């Protein structure tokens, strides 16, 4: 063994294998789609191919990256454990359910699974905005165990999305209270604003709060909401129509900053 590690990454259906040194530094990556091994230096070619050997299923092209993009350079500068970009929608819930799936038979569905389904549906809709110049980070961890369900960065600015599963239920909003059906109202909008404020502090840029209602049968808002944007899951594509706030270079720079786990440790 030559000490190199192979770390898989999959996002938006594209699979790559990163070849890393023991200290986490990247030396190459293998793109399955193009069957190309991209070397960051030509002094480790044999070692890289040896490490990738069990994963190669046919002939590959080997060489330096053709033209590294800013996004690719941002990924390569991060230790894989510190890169939040590969997070799946509902990542924290997926991990929690894997560790503690709960009883096999229960009278009521596990609320974590409803929350996961809502975050996954929202995440899938947001990932489709990628072609319009938007980036989405899922399940961004905050100190204290909190998290931003989805952080969206694009031409229209930055948005911290909090997802509320409301399948088939009526939702009544009276700032800061949100009530599902006949349940007791909770001051959810305070949490939504707090997540956005903490994100703004971490990124030193304005992050606007958004509450996403997934599957709601009816939504009633008694008065204009202070600073919070309210969207249903079917309205998420509206974000792609926003623009005029950030240039492409600014979007890439903020995305590179936001995907670094260390960015969020100071909030």
Short mmCIF file of C-alpha atoms in Angstrom, two decimals:
data_model
loop_
_atom_site.label_atom_id
_atom_site.label_comp_id
_atom_site.label_asym_id
_atom_site.label_seq_id
_atom_site.Cartn_x
_atom_site.Cartn_y
_atom_site.Cartn_z
CA UNK A 1 0.00 0.00 0.00
CA UNK A 2 1.28 3.49 -0.84
CA UNK A 3 -0.63 5.38 1.88
CA UNK A 4 -3.05 7.09 -0.50
CA UNK A 5 -6.77 7.06 0.34
CA UNK A 6 -9.65 6.97 -2.15
CA UNK A 7 -12.69 8.99 -1.08
CA UNK A 8 -15.90 8.79 -3.16
CA UNK A 9 -18.10 11.82 -3.76
CA UNK A 10 -21.42 11.97 -5.55
CA UNK A 11 -23.46 15.10 -6.32
CA UNK A 12 -26.15 15.81 -8.90
CA UNK A 13 -25.69 12.31 -10.27
CA UNK A 14 -21.98 12.82 -11.00
CA UNK A 15 -19.57 10.46 -9.27
CA UNK A 16 -15.92 11.19 -8.57
CA UNK A 17 -13.21 9.45 -6.60
CA UNK A 18 -10.68 11.70 -4.88
CA UNK A 19 -7.21 10.35 -4.14
CA UNK A 20 -5.83 11.86 -0.94
CA UNK A 21 -2.64 11.85 1.06
CA UNK A 22 -2.76 10.62 4.68
CA UNK A 23 -3.03 14.26 5.85
CA UNK A 24 -6.07 14.83 3.63
CA UNK A 25 -4.40 16.72 0.78
CA UNK A 26 -5.68 15.84 -2.68
CA UNK A 27 -3.30 14.53 -5.35
CA UNK A 28 -5.80 13.43 -8.03
CA UNK A 29 -9.41 12.67 -8.80
CA UNK A 30 -11.10 10.17 -11.09
CA UNK A 31 -14.18 11.29 -12.98
CA UNK A 32 -16.23 8.21 -13.87
CA UNK A 33 -18.33 10.10 -16.41
CA UNK A 34 -15.34 11.11 -18.55
CA UNK A 35 -13.17 8.08 -17.57
CA UNK A 36 -10.35 10.49 -16.79
CA UNK A 37 -7.82 10.51 -13.96
CA UNK A 38 -6.81 14.11 -13.27
CA UNK A 39 -3.37 14.42 -11.68
CA UNK A 40 -2.30 17.49 -9.71
CA UNK A 41 1.31 16.44 -10.20
CA UNK A 42 3.04 13.92 -12.44
CA UNK A 43 5.29 12.46 -9.71
CA UNK A 44 2.61 10.17 -8.23
CA UNK A 45 0.96 8.76 -11.34
CA UNK A 46 1.84 5.13 -10.60
CA UNK A 47 0.77 5.42 -6.96
CA UNK A 48 -2.53 7.06 -7.93
CA UNK A 49 -3.33 4.37 -10.50
CA UNK A 50 -2.45 1.69 -7.97
CA UNK A 51 -4.83 3.23 -5.41
CA UNK A 52 -7.60 3.55 -7.98
CA UNK A 53 -7.03 0.09 -9.42
CA UNK A 54 -9.97 -1.63 -7.67
CA UNK A 55 -12.32 1.10 -8.90
CA UNK A 56 -11.33 1.25 -12.58
CA UNK A 57 -13.56 -0.77 -14.90
CA UNK A 58 -11.98 0.03 -18.25
CA UNK A 59 -9.40 2.19 -20.03
CA UNK A 60 -8.90 5.70 -18.66
CA UNK A 61 -7.20 8.88 -19.76
CA UNK A 62 -4.52 10.15 -17.39
CA UNK A 63 -3.21 13.70 -17.26
CA UNK A 64 -3.44 17.10 -15.61
CA UNK A 65 -6.86 18.74 -15.23
CA UNK A 66 -7.74 20.36 -18.56
CA UNK A 67 -8.89 23.72 -17.19
CA UNK A 68 -9.61 23.79 -13.45
CA UNK A 69 -12.71 25.81 -12.66
CA UNK A 70 -12.94 28.03 -9.56
CA UNK A 71 -15.42 25.56 -8.07
CA UNK A 72 -13.04 22.65 -8.63
CA UNK A 73 -10.14 24.54 -7.10
CA UNK A 74 -12.28 25.35 -4.08
CA UNK A 75 -13.05 21.66 -3.59
CA UNK A 76 -9.43 20.63 -3.96
CA UNK A 77 -8.32 23.13 -1.34
CA UNK A 78 -10.53 21.52 1.31
CA UNK A 79 -10.05 18.35 3.28
CA UNK A 80 -12.94 16.06 2.24
CA UNK A 81 -14.20 15.93 5.82
CA UNK A 82 -14.49 19.73 5.86
CA UNK A 83 -16.31 20.07 2.54
CA UNK A 84 -20.06 20.48 2.99
CA UNK A 85 -20.84 20.37 -0.74
CA UNK A 86 -21.37 16.57 -0.84
CA UNK A 87 -24.01 16.75 1.93
CA UNK A 88 -27.27 15.15 0.85
CA UNK A 89 -30.62 16.84 1.49
CA UNK A 90 -31.53 15.91 5.06
CA UNK A 91 -28.00 14.64 5.74
CA UNK A 92 -28.31 15.06 9.50
CA UNK A 93 -31.64 13.19 9.55
CA UNK A 94 -30.24 10.39 7.40
CA UNK A 95 -27.34 9.93 9.82
CA UNK A 96 -29.69 10.04 12.83
CA UNK A 97 -31.99 7.42 11.31
CA UNK A 98 -29.07 5.18 10.45
CA UNK A 99 -27.85 5.33 14.05
CA UNK A 100 -31.28 4.99 15.62
CA UNK A 101 -33.96 3.76 13.18
CA UNK A 102 -36.52 3.48 15.98
CA UNK A 103 -38.96 0.61 16.61
CA UNK A 104 -39.84 -1.56 13.63
CA UNK A 105 -43.53 -1.19 14.44
CA UNK A 106 -44.99 2.00 15.85
CA UNK A 107 -48.49 3.42 16.04
CA UNK A 108 -47.54 6.69 14.38
CA UNK A 109 -45.02 7.36 11.61
CA UNK A 110 -41.63 8.58 12.79
CA UNK A 111 -41.74 12.41 12.41
CA UNK A 112 -38.09 12.34 11.39
CA UNK A 113 -39.04 10.46 8.23
CA UNK A 114 -41.66 13.07 7.32
CA UNK A 115 -39.09 15.79 7.88
CA UNK A 116 -36.55 13.88 5.77
CA UNK A 117 -38.97 13.42 2.88
CA UNK A 118 -39.75 17.15 2.94
CA UNK A 119 -36.08 18.13 2.93
CA UNK A 120 -35.31 15.68 0.14
CA UNK A 121 -38.13 17.04 -2.03
CA UNK A 122 -36.98 20.60 -1.39
CA UNK A 123 -33.35 19.70 -2.04
CA UNK A 124 -34.20 18.03 -5.36
CA UNK A 125 -36.07 21.16 -6.49
CA UNK A 126 -33.18 23.42 -5.46
CA UNK A 127 -30.54 21.26 -7.15
CA UNK A 128 -32.40 21.76 -10.43
CA UNK A 129 -31.54 25.48 -10.20
CA UNK A 130 -27.84 24.68 -10.64
CA UNK A 131 -27.96 25.31 -14.38
CA UNK A 132 -29.30 28.83 -13.76
CA UNK A 133 -26.19 29.84 -11.81
CA UNK A 134 -27.34 28.81 -8.32
CA UNK A 135 -25.59 26.64 -5.74
CA UNK A 136 -27.27 24.84 -2.84
CA UNK A 137 -25.63 23.45 0.29
CA UNK A 138 -27.73 21.00 2.26
CA UNK A 139 -27.89 20.41 6.01
CA UNK A 140 -25.33 23.05 6.97
CA UNK A 141 -24.32 22.43 10.62
CA UNK A 142 -24.37 25.25 13.16
CA UNK A 143 -22.79 25.18 16.62
CA UNK A 144 -25.08 23.82 19.29
CA UNK A 145 -26.67 21.15 17.12
CA UNK A 146 -28.74 23.48 14.94
CA UNK A 147 -28.51 23.47 11.17
CA UNK A 148 -29.62 25.36 8.10
CA UNK A 149 -31.74 22.93 6.09
CA UNK A 150 -30.67 24.45 2.76
CA UNK A 151 -28.40 27.41 1.97
CA UNK A 152 -28.99 28.78 -1.51
CA UNK A 153 -26.51 31.11 -3.25
CA UNK A 154 -27.10 32.63 -6.66
CA UNK A 155 -27.65 35.75 -8.77
CA UNK A 156 -30.57 36.78 -6.54
CA UNK A 157 -28.53 36.65 -3.32
CA UNK A 158 -28.24 34.25 -0.40
CA UNK A 159 -31.14 32.46 1.29
CA UNK A 160 -31.34 30.26 4.38
CA UNK A 161 -34.26 27.86 3.93
CA UNK A 162 -36.06 26.12 6.77
CA UNK A 163 -38.35 23.30 5.64
CA UNK A 164 -41.62 22.44 7.38
CA UNK A 165 -43.44 19.23 6.38
CA UNK A 166 -47.14 20.04 6.13
CA UNK A 167 -48.57 17.32 3.90
CA UNK A 168 -52.32 17.73 3.56
CA UNK A 169 -52.56 20.15 6.47
CA UNK A 170 -53.73 23.71 6.81
CA UNK A 171 -51.03 26.13 7.88
CA UNK A 172 -51.85 29.31 9.78
CA UNK A 173 -49.11 31.95 10.11
CA UNK A 174 -49.27 34.85 12.55
CA UNK A 175 -45.75 36.22 12.87
CA UNK A 176 -43.82 34.74 14.65
CA UNK A 177 -46.22 31.82 15.21
CA UNK A 178 -46.83 28.97 12.78
CA UNK A 179 -49.60 26.42 13.38
CA UNK A 180 -50.09 23.11 11.55
CA UNK A 181 -53.72 22.00 11.55
CA UNK A 182 -55.00 22.02 15.11
CA UNK A 183 -51.59 21.80 16.71
CA UNK A 184 -50.41 24.43 19.13
CA UNK A 185 -48.73 27.35 17.30
CA UNK A 186 -44.95 27.56 17.67
CA UNK A 187 -42.69 30.63 17.18
CA UNK A 188 -40.99 29.02 14.21
CA UNK A 189 -40.27 32.28 12.38
CA UNK A 190 -37.88 33.29 15.17
CA UNK A 191 -35.85 30.17 14.42
CA UNK A 192 -35.95 30.90 10.68
CA UNK A 193 -34.67 34.46 11.23
CA UNK A 194 -32.03 33.28 13.69
CA UNK A 195 -30.63 30.76 11.18
CA UNK A 196 -30.38 33.49 8.54
CA UNK A 197 -28.77 35.94 10.98
CA UNK A 198 -26.15 33.38 12.00
CA UNK A 199 -25.49 32.60 8.34
CA UNK A 200 -25.05 36.31 7.60
CA UNK A 201 -22.51 36.57 10.41
CA UNK A 202 -20.57 33.54 9.18
CA UNK A 203 -20.47 34.67 5.55
CA UNK A 204 -20.24 38.43 6.19
CA UNK A 205 -23.02 38.89 3.66
CA UNK A 206 -26.78 39.35 3.85
CA UNK A 207 -28.62 36.03 4.03
CA UNK A 208 -32.39 36.22 3.78
CA UNK A 209 -34.66 33.84 5.71
CA UNK A 210 -37.15 31.60 3.90
CA UNK A 211 -39.75 29.23 5.30
CA UNK A 212 -40.71 26.44 2.90
CA UNK A 213 -44.02 24.64 3.44
CA UNK A 214 -44.05 21.22 1.80
CA UNK A 215 -47.38 19.69 0.80
CA UNK A 216 -49.60 22.20 2.62
CA UNK A 217 -53.30 21.96 1.76
CA UNK A 218 -53.93 25.61 2.52
CA UNK A 219 -51.84 28.50 3.82
CA UNK A 220 -53.26 31.48 5.70
CA UNK A 221 -51.08 34.47 6.59
CA UNK A 222 -52.80 37.03 8.81
CA UNK A 223 -50.38 39.92 8.14
CA UNK A 224 -47.25 40.75 6.19
CA UNK A 225 -44.24 38.82 7.52
CA UNK A 226 -41.26 40.77 8.77
CA UNK A 227 -38.22 39.93 6.60
CA UNK A 228 -39.20 36.27 6.08
CA UNK A 229 -40.10 34.96 2.63
CA UNK A 230 -42.78 32.26 2.66
CA UNK A 231 -42.81 29.69 -0.14
CA UNK A 232 -44.57 26.42 -0.80
CA UNK A 233 -42.60 23.60 -2.38
CA UNK A 234 -44.22 24.30 -5.75
CA UNK A 235 -43.01 27.92 -5.62
CA UNK A 236 -39.31 27.12 -5.19
CA UNK A 237 -38.49 27.69 -8.90
CA UNK A 238 -39.35 31.37 -8.29
CA UNK A 239 -35.90 31.77 -6.74
CA UNK A 240 -34.32 31.17 -10.14
CA UNK A 241 -36.08 34.26 -11.48
CA UNK A 242 -34.39 36.51 -8.94
CA UNK A 243 -31.27 38.35 -10.05
CA UNK A 244 -29.32 41.56 -10.00
CA UNK A 245 -27.73 40.97 -6.59
CA UNK A 246 -24.56 38.96 -7.15
CA UNK A 247 -22.15 38.59 -10.05
CA UNK A 248 -21.06 35.07 -11.04
CA UNK A 249 -17.63 35.60 -9.45
CA UNK A 250 -19.28 36.66 -6.17
CA UNK A 251 -21.54 33.60 -6.25
CA UNK A 252 -18.54 31.30 -6.67
CA UNK A 253 -16.56 33.05 -3.93
CA UNK A 254 -19.42 32.85 -1.43
CA UNK A 255 -20.10 29.23 -2.34
CA UNK A 256 -16.43 28.36 -1.78
CA UNK A 257 -16.56 30.06 1.62
CA UNK A 258 -19.87 28.49 2.64
CA UNK A 259 -18.87 24.94 1.79
CA UNK A 260 -15.95 25.07 4.26
CA UNK A 261 -17.09 23.61 7.59
CA UNK A 262 -14.71 25.94 9.45
CA UNK A 263 -16.74 28.94 8.25
CA UNK A 264 -19.62 27.86 10.51
CA UNK A 265 -17.69 27.22 13.70
CA UNK A 266 -17.68 30.90 14.68
CA UNK A 267 -21.45 31.44 14.76
#
